[in-house]
PDB file of C-alpha atoms in Angstrom:
ATOM      1  CA  GLU A1283      47.941  71.304  62.163  1.00  0.00           C
ATOM      2  CA  VAL A1284      47.673  75.309  61.492  1.00  0.00           C
ATOM      3  CA  GLN A1285      44.990  77.225  62.839  1.00  0.00           C
ATOM      4  CA  LEU A1286      44.520  81.119  62.598  1.00  0.00           C
ATOM      5  CA  VAL A1287      41.348  82.247  64.400  1.00  0.00           C
ATOM      6  CA  GLU A1288      40.587  86.041  63.869  1.00  0.00           C
ATOM      7  CA  SER A1289      38.654  87.917  66.338  1.00  0.00           C
ATOM      8  CA  GLY A1290      37.726  91.758  67.228  1.00  0.00           C
ATOM      9  CA  GLY A1291      35.412  92.760  64.074  1.00  0.00           C
ATOM     10  CA  GLY A1292      32.301  94.181  64.406  1.00  0.00           C
ATOM     11  CA  LEU A1293      30.486  97.533  63.692  1.00  0.00           C
ATOM     12  CA  VAL A1294      32.248 100.668  64.118  1.00  0.00           C
ATOM     13  CA  GLN A1295      31.452 104.438  62.872  1.00  0.00           C
ATOM     14  CA  PRO A1296      33.515 106.517  60.386  1.00  0.00           C
ATOM     15  CA  GLY A1297      36.772 108.066  61.899  1.00  0.00           C
ATOM     16  CA  ARG A1298      36.858 105.564  65.046  1.00  0.00           C
ATOM     17  CA  SER A1299      39.113 102.896  65.756  1.00  0.00           C
ATOM     18  CA  LEU A1300      39.386  99.073  65.934  1.00  0.00           C
ATOM     19  CA  LYS A1301      41.800  96.488  66.837  1.00  0.00           C
ATOM     20  CA  LEU A1302      41.834  92.834  65.169  1.00  0.00           C
ATOM     21  CA  SER A1303      43.713  90.149  67.050  1.00  0.00           C
ATOM     22  CA  CYS A1304      44.646  86.539  65.193  1.00  0.00           C
ATOM     23  CA  VAL A1305      45.894  83.640  67.372  1.00  0.00           C
ATOM     24  CA  ALA A1306      47.758  80.927  65.739  1.00  0.00           C
ATOM     25  CA  SER A1307      48.392  77.774  66.888  1.00  0.00           C
ATOM     26  CA  GLY A1308      50.055  74.272  65.307  1.00  0.00           C
ATOM     27  CA  PHE A1309      53.312  76.048  63.977  1.00  0.00           C
ATOM     28  CA  THR A1310      56.315  78.024  65.356  1.00  0.00           C
ATOM     29  CA  PHE A1311      54.778  81.575  65.240  1.00  0.00           C
ATOM     30  CA  ASN A1312      57.994  83.314  65.334  1.00  0.00           C
ATOM     31  CA  ASN A1313      59.549  81.464  62.222  1.00  0.00           C
ATOM     32  CA  TYR A1314      57.119  82.914  59.632  1.00  0.00           C
ATOM     33  CA  TRP A1315      56.277  86.420  58.262  1.00  0.00           C
ATOM     34  CA  MET A1316      52.070  87.202  58.573  1.00  0.00           C
ATOM     35  CA  THR A1317      50.074  89.118  56.696  1.00  0.00           C
ATOM     36  CA  TRP A1318      46.339  90.689  56.736  1.00  0.00           C
ATOM     37  CA  ILE A1319      44.119  90.408  53.501  1.00  0.00           C
ATOM     38  CA  ARG A1320      40.519  91.767  53.219  1.00  0.00           C
ATOM     39  CA  GLN A1321      37.607  91.481  51.428  1.00  0.00           C
ATOM     40  CA  ALA A1322      34.793  93.666  50.572  1.00  0.00           C
ATOM     41  CA  PRO A1323      30.811  92.384  50.604  1.00  0.00           C
ATOM     42  CA  GLY A1324      31.110  90.709  47.138  1.00  0.00           C
ATOM     43  CA  LYS A1325      34.245  91.802  45.960  1.00  0.00           C
ATOM     44  CA  GLY A1326      37.977  90.607  45.583  1.00  0.00           C
ATOM     45  CA  LEU A1327      41.037  90.215  47.610  1.00  0.00           C
ATOM     46  CA  GLU A1328      43.122  93.211  48.770  1.00  0.00           C
ATOM     47  CA  TRP A1329      46.337  92.952  50.435  1.00  0.00           C
ATOM     48  CA  VAL A1330      46.230  95.063  53.925  1.00  0.00           C
ATOM     49  CA  ALA A1331      49.460  94.412  55.665  1.00  0.00           C
ATOM     50  CA  SER A1332      52.381  92.054  56.218  1.00  0.00           C
ATOM     51  CA  ILE A1333      54.933  91.974  58.831  1.00  0.00           C
ATOM     52  CA  THR A1334      58.434  90.052  59.085  1.00  0.00           C
ATOM     53  CA  ASN A1335      58.849  87.080  61.827  1.00  0.00           C
ATOM     54  CA  THR A1336      60.515  89.418  64.046  1.00  0.00           C
ATOM     55  CA  GLY A1337      58.123  92.550  63.609  1.00  0.00           C
ATOM     56  CA  GLY A1338      61.066  94.462  62.752  1.00  0.00           C
ATOM     57  CA  SER A1339      59.718  95.276  59.328  1.00  0.00           C
ATOM     58  CA  THR A1340      56.206  96.029  58.144  1.00  0.00           C
ATOM     59  CA  TYR A1341      54.921  96.668  54.803  1.00  0.00           C
ATOM     60  CA  TYR A1342      51.572  98.413  53.606  1.00  0.00           C
ATOM     61  CA  PRO A1343      49.556  99.225  50.404  1.00  0.00           C
ATOM     62  CA  ASP A1344      48.980 103.312  50.125  1.00  0.00           C
ATOM     63  CA  SER A1345      44.975 102.509  50.594  1.00  0.00           C
ATOM     64  CA  VAL A1346      46.039 102.050  54.408  1.00  0.00           C
ATOM     65  CA  LYS A1347      49.143 103.517  55.056  1.00  0.00           C
ATOM     66  CA  GLY A1348      49.254 105.867  58.103  1.00  0.00           C
ATOM     67  CA  ARG A1349      46.297 104.516  59.174  1.00  0.00           C
ATOM     68  CA  PHE A1350      46.579 100.734  60.051  1.00  0.00           C
ATOM     69  CA  THR A1351      49.331  99.425  62.218  1.00  0.00           C
ATOM     70  CA  ILE A1352      50.362  95.495  62.012  1.00  0.00           C
ATOM     71  CA  SER A1353      52.128  94.200  64.788  1.00  0.00           C
ATOM     72  CA  ARG A1354      52.666  90.827  66.521  1.00  0.00           C
ATOM     73  CA  ASP A1355      53.395  89.348  70.257  1.00  0.00           C
ATOM     74  CA  ASN A1356      55.547  86.121  69.285  1.00  0.00           C
ATOM     75  CA  ALA A1357      55.363  85.083  73.168  1.00  0.00           C
ATOM     76  CA  LYS A1358      51.922  84.807  72.685  1.00  0.00           C
ATOM     77  CA  SER A1359      51.361  83.858  69.150  1.00  0.00           C
ATOM     78  CA  THR A1360      48.896  86.742  68.434  1.00  0.00           C
ATOM     79  CA  LEU A1361      48.923  89.011  65.199  1.00  0.00           C
ATOM     80  CA  TYR A1362      47.065  92.356  65.278  1.00  0.00           C
ATOM     81  CA  LEU A1363      45.979  94.748  63.215  1.00  0.00           C
ATOM     82  CA  GLN A1364      45.200  98.531  64.623  1.00  0.00           C
ATOM     83  CA  MET A1365      42.819 100.380  62.571  1.00  0.00           C
ATOM     84  CA  ASN A1366      42.578 103.900  62.924  1.00  0.00           C
ATOM     85  CA  SER A1367      40.264 106.889  60.974  1.00  0.00           C
ATOM     86  CA  LEU A1368      38.001 103.922  59.681  1.00  0.00           C
ATOM     87  CA  ARG A1369      36.359 104.900  56.477  1.00  0.00           C
ATOM     88  CA  SER A1370      33.345 103.193  54.867  1.00  0.00           C
ATOM     89  CA  GLU A1371      35.614 101.679  52.510  1.00  0.00           C
ATOM     90  CA  ASP A1372      37.257  99.720  55.021  1.00  0.00           C
ATOM     91  CA  THR A1373      34.024  97.636  55.516  1.00  0.00           C
ATOM     92  CA  ALA A1374      35.440  93.800  54.818  1.00  0.00           C
ATOM     93  CA  THR A1375      36.029  90.704  56.105  1.00  0.00           C
ATOM     94  CA  TYR A1376      39.274  90.601  57.338  1.00  0.00           C
ATOM     95  CA  TYR A1377      41.846  87.371  56.986  1.00  0.00           C
ATOM     96  CA  CYS A1378      44.968  86.290  58.985  1.00  0.00           C
ATOM     97  CA  THR A1379      47.156  84.414  56.577  1.00  0.00           C
ATOM     98  CA  ARG A1380      50.386  82.622  56.584  1.00  0.00           C
ATOM     99  CA  LEU A1381      52.787  81.759  53.945  1.00  0.00           C
ATOM    100  CA  GLY A1382      53.448  77.727  53.014  1.00  0.00           C
ATOM    101  CA  ARG A1383      56.828  76.498  54.632  1.00  0.00           C
ATOM    102  CA  THR A1384      58.751  76.473  51.541  1.00  0.00           C
ATOM    103  CA  VAL A1385      55.844  78.319  49.468  1.00  0.00           C
ATOM    104  CA  ALA A1386      55.580  82.275  48.924  1.00  0.00           C
ATOM    105  CA  ALA A1387      51.968  81.874  48.466  1.00  0.00           C
ATOM    106  CA  PHE A1388      49.362  82.497  51.061  1.00  0.00           C
ATOM    107  CA  ALA A1389      48.848  78.504  52.179  1.00  0.00           C
ATOM    108  CA  TYR A1390      46.919  79.353  55.331  1.00  0.00           C
ATOM    109  CA  TRP A1391      43.959  81.476  55.940  1.00  0.00           C
ATOM    110  CA  GLY A1392      41.872  81.996  58.958  1.00  0.00           C
ATOM    111  CA  GLN A1393      38.070  82.272  58.667  1.00  0.00           C
ATOM    112  CA  GLY A1394      37.859  85.939  58.620  1.00  0.00           C
ATOM    113  CA  THR A1395      36.032  88.883  60.968  1.00  0.00           C
ATOM    114  CA  LEU A1396      33.861  91.052  59.587  1.00  0.00           C
ATOM    115  CA  VAL A1397      34.293  95.026  60.336  1.00  0.00           C
ATOM    116  CA  THR A1398      31.594  96.892  59.220  1.00  0.00           C
ATOM    117  CA  VAL A1399      32.208 100.949  59.159  1.00  0.00           C
ATOM    118  CA  SER A1400      28.758 102.923  59.235  1.00  0.00           C
ATOM    119  CA  SER A1401      27.144 105.538  60.873  1.00  0.00           C
TER     120      SER A1401
ATOM    121  CA  ASP B 578      51.973  98.721  41.149  1.00  0.00           C
ATOM    122  CA  ILE B 579      51.353  95.296  39.059  1.00  0.00           C
ATOM    123  CA  ARG B 580      48.068  95.307  37.829  1.00  0.00           C
ATOM    124  CA  MET B 581      46.418  91.775  37.180  1.00  0.00           C
ATOM    125  CA  THR B 582      43.870  91.276  34.785  1.00  0.00           C
ATOM    126  CA  GLN B 583      41.711  88.149  34.960  1.00  0.00           C
ATOM    127  CA  SER B 584      39.302  86.830  32.713  1.00  0.00           C
ATOM    128  CA  PRO B 585      36.497  85.975  32.060  1.00  0.00           C
ATOM    129  CA  ALA B 586      34.922  87.494  35.103  1.00  0.00           C
ATOM    130  CA  SER B 587      32.468  84.643  34.877  1.00  0.00           C
ATOM    131  CA  LEU B 588      32.084  81.117  33.301  1.00  0.00           C
ATOM    132  CA  SER B 589      29.548  78.492  33.149  1.00  0.00           C
ATOM    133  CA  ALA B 590      30.623  74.743  31.931  1.00  0.00           C
ATOM    134  CA  SER B 591      28.951  71.455  32.105  1.00  0.00           C
ATOM    135  CA  LEU B 592      30.469  68.736  34.497  1.00  0.00           C
ATOM    136  CA  GLY B 593      33.262  66.831  32.892  1.00  0.00           C
ATOM    137  CA  GLU B 594      34.348  70.001  30.475  1.00  0.00           C
ATOM    138  CA  THR B 595      37.580  71.319  30.767  1.00  0.00           C
ATOM    139  CA  VAL B 596      37.896  75.274  31.579  1.00  0.00           C
ATOM    140  CA  ASN B 597      40.678  77.926  31.398  1.00  0.00           C
ATOM    141  CA  ILE B 598      41.323  80.925  33.247  1.00  0.00           C
ATOM    142  CA  GLU B 599      43.626  83.377  32.131  1.00  0.00           C
ATOM    143  CA  CYS B 600      45.418  86.028  34.344  1.00  0.00           C
ATOM    144  CA  LEU B 601      47.683  88.876  32.538  1.00  0.00           C
ATOM    145  CA  ALA B 602      50.113  90.868  34.636  1.00  0.00           C
ATOM    146  CA  SER B 603      50.770  94.414  33.574  1.00  0.00           C
ATOM    147  CA  GLU B 604      54.852  93.551  33.575  1.00  0.00           C
ATOM    148  CA  ASP B 605      56.736  90.365  34.107  1.00  0.00           C
ATOM    149  CA  ILE B 606      56.622  88.904  37.412  1.00  0.00           C
ATOM    150  CA  TYR B 607      58.733  85.715  36.674  1.00  0.00           C
ATOM    151  CA  SER B 608      56.047  83.046  37.600  1.00  0.00           C
ATOM    152  CA  ASP B 609      55.565  84.600  41.178  1.00  0.00           C
ATOM    153  CA  LEU B 610      51.817  83.748  40.820  1.00  0.00           C
ATOM    154  CA  ALA B 611      49.402  81.956  42.964  1.00  0.00           C
ATOM    155  CA  TRP B 612      45.698  80.758  42.129  1.00  0.00           C
ATOM    156  CA  TYR B 613      43.102  80.521  44.913  1.00  0.00           C
ATOM    157  CA  GLN B 614      40.026  79.219  45.384  1.00  0.00           C
ATOM    158  CA  GLN B 615      37.350  80.656  47.415  1.00  0.00           C
ATOM    159  CA  LYS B 616      33.870  78.428  47.830  1.00  0.00           C
ATOM    160  CA  PRO B 617      30.968  80.497  48.763  1.00  0.00           C
ATOM    161  CA  GLY B 618      31.061  81.315  52.302  1.00  0.00           C
ATOM    162  CA  LYS B 619      34.557  79.983  52.839  1.00  0.00           C
ATOM    163  CA  SER B 620      38.166  81.376  53.052  1.00  0.00           C
ATOM    164  CA  PRO B 621      40.081  81.321  50.257  1.00  0.00           C
ATOM    165  CA  GLN B 622      42.432  78.043  49.546  1.00  0.00           C
ATOM    166  CA  LEU B 623      45.767  77.545  47.822  1.00  0.00           C
ATOM    167  CA  LEU B 624      45.879  75.907  44.643  1.00  0.00           C
ATOM    168  CA  ILE B 625      48.691  76.479  42.675  1.00  0.00           C
ATOM    169  CA  TYR B 626      51.906  78.453  43.643  1.00  0.00           C
ATOM    170  CA  ASN B 627      54.900  79.350  41.600  1.00  0.00           C
ATOM    171  CA  ALA B 628      52.543  79.283  38.387  1.00  0.00           C
ATOM    172  CA  ASN B 629      52.741  75.801  38.038  1.00  0.00           C
ATOM    173  CA  SER B 630      53.285  73.731  40.987  1.00  0.00           C
ATOM    174  CA  LEU B 631      50.542  71.998  42.913  1.00  0.00           C
ATOM    175  CA  GLN B 632      49.883  72.793  46.539  1.00  0.00           C
ATOM    176  CA  ASN B 633      49.623  69.581  48.629  1.00  0.00           C
ATOM    177  CA  GLY B 634      46.191  68.282  48.875  1.00  0.00           C
ATOM    178  CA  VAL B 635      44.880  69.643  45.835  1.00  0.00           C
ATOM    179  CA  PRO B 636      43.217  67.187  43.180  1.00  0.00           C
ATOM    180  CA  SER B 637      45.481  66.957  39.702  1.00  0.00           C
ATOM    181  CA  ARG B 638      42.738  67.749  37.544  1.00  0.00           C
ATOM    182  CA  PHE B 639      44.093  71.530  38.708  1.00  0.00           C
ATOM    183  CA  SER B 640      47.057  72.643  36.680  1.00  0.00           C
ATOM    184  CA  GLY B 641      48.635  76.070  36.247  1.00  0.00           C
ATOM    185  CA  SER B 642      51.136  77.290  33.185  1.00  0.00           C
ATOM    186  CA  GLY B 643      52.193  80.537  31.903  1.00  0.00           C
ATOM    187  CA  SER B 644      55.245  82.900  32.473  1.00  0.00           C
ATOM    188  CA  GLY B 645      56.426  86.499  31.780  1.00  0.00           C
ATOM    189  CA  THR B 646      53.198  88.081  32.028  1.00  0.00           C
ATOM    190  CA  GLN B 647      50.816  85.295  30.970  1.00  0.00           C
ATOM    191  CA  TYR B 648      49.186  82.853  32.957  1.00  0.00           C
ATOM    192  CA  SER B 649      46.311  80.166  33.108  1.00  0.00           C
ATOM    193  CA  LEU B 650      44.665  77.797  35.680  1.00  0.00           C
ATOM    194  CA  LYS B 651      43.289  74.908  34.014  1.00  0.00           C
ATOM    195  CA  ILE B 652      40.330  72.520  35.265  1.00  0.00           C
ATOM    196  CA  ASN B 653      40.262  69.527  33.775  1.00  0.00           C
ATOM    197  CA  SER B 654      36.937  66.851  34.100  1.00  0.00           C
ATOM    198  CA  LEU B 655      34.986  69.734  35.760  1.00  0.00           C
ATOM    199  CA  GLN B 656      33.429  68.576  39.296  1.00  0.00           C
ATOM    200  CA  SER B 657      30.200  70.119  41.157  1.00  0.00           C
ATOM    201  CA  GLU B 658      32.415  70.945  43.995  1.00  0.00           C
ATOM    202  CA  ASP B 659      34.766  73.177  41.528  1.00  0.00           C
ATOM    203  CA  VAL B 660      32.084  75.570  41.877  1.00  0.00           C
ATOM    204  CA  ALA B 661      33.852  78.763  43.441  1.00  0.00           C
ATOM    205  CA  THR B 662      35.303  81.958  42.740  1.00  0.00           C
ATOM    206  CA  TYR B 663      39.089  81.637  41.638  1.00  0.00           C
ATOM    207  CA  PHE B 664      41.676  84.432  42.204  1.00  0.00           C
ATOM    208  CA  CYS B 665      45.003  84.702  40.865  1.00  0.00           C
ATOM    209  CA  GLN B 666      47.924  86.727  42.868  1.00  0.00           C
ATOM    210  CA  GLN B 667      51.352  88.019  42.231  1.00  0.00           C
ATOM    211  CA  TYR B 668      54.067  88.005  44.735  1.00  0.00           C
ATOM    212  CA  ASN B 669      56.965  89.298  42.755  1.00  0.00           C
ATOM    213  CA  ASN B 670      56.425  92.839  44.310  1.00  0.00           C
ATOM    214  CA  TYR B 671      54.780  94.969  46.777  1.00  0.00           C
ATOM    215  CA  PRO B 672      52.211  95.918  46.840  1.00  0.00           C
ATOM    216  CA  LEU B 673      50.814  92.354  46.310  1.00  0.00           C
ATOM    217  CA  THR B 674      48.079  92.233  44.177  1.00  0.00           C
ATOM    218  CA  PHE B 675      44.966  90.132  43.548  1.00  0.00           C
ATOM    219  CA  GLY B 676      43.065  89.302  40.024  1.00  0.00           C
ATOM    220  CA  SER B 677      39.335  90.688  40.468  1.00  0.00           C
ATOM    221  CA  GLY B 678      38.003  86.871  40.011  1.00  0.00           C
ATOM    222  CA  THR B 679      36.352  84.179  37.979  1.00  0.00           C
ATOM    223  CA  LYS B 680      33.156  82.862  39.088  1.00  0.00           C
ATOM    224  CA  LEU B 681      32.754  79.333  37.936  1.00  0.00           C
ATOM    225  CA  GLU B 682      29.470  77.619  37.876  1.00  0.00           C
ATOM    226  CA  ILE B 683      27.772  74.623  36.311  1.00  0.00           C
ATOM    227  CA  LYS B 684      25.826  74.838  33.545  1.00  0.00           C
TER     228      LYS B 684
END
């Protein structure tokens, strides 16, 4: 069974940094691209970052480019999101996601970890 | 960026009814469209991919259709467990983008 378990969320002051982790199990981690998606309280979904299966390429929207860094450790089956220069608008639940085996949509989601940016 | 315009924003329907949710892309996305269901307090779940393919384990009362820039999600015989917010998402091009969501309630 595919499992994605996020951790690392919490309350952080504006301008500070935070690193999220996602431990994956139930599948061969290094075969899959991975993605972070976030959801502000009561709002819609926003794509945050994607990384190829080898970690050789990464993709970001303009809203986080230059501030957030996605990375992975295939030996530990773990995905990361380093978030720097955090802003109040980064307050959200962050989900770790994986595409389906033959499906280019997000078939697997973690339970999410809440990041609150506030002074 | 591809903008996904989803309608309606909210919907109230009776048990057993059929409901339709629409998603309009700002440019052709060549059926690279998914629909997700998010129940209160839960993570989103994939319902439909490639515009009309049903994800494993999803009840057959859910169906998707459309092409080009216009897509829709249809729910037949509405059940109480279908109360949720539904999102469309395009994966034709980066940045990946989502519709703003449709909150479905039972009348």
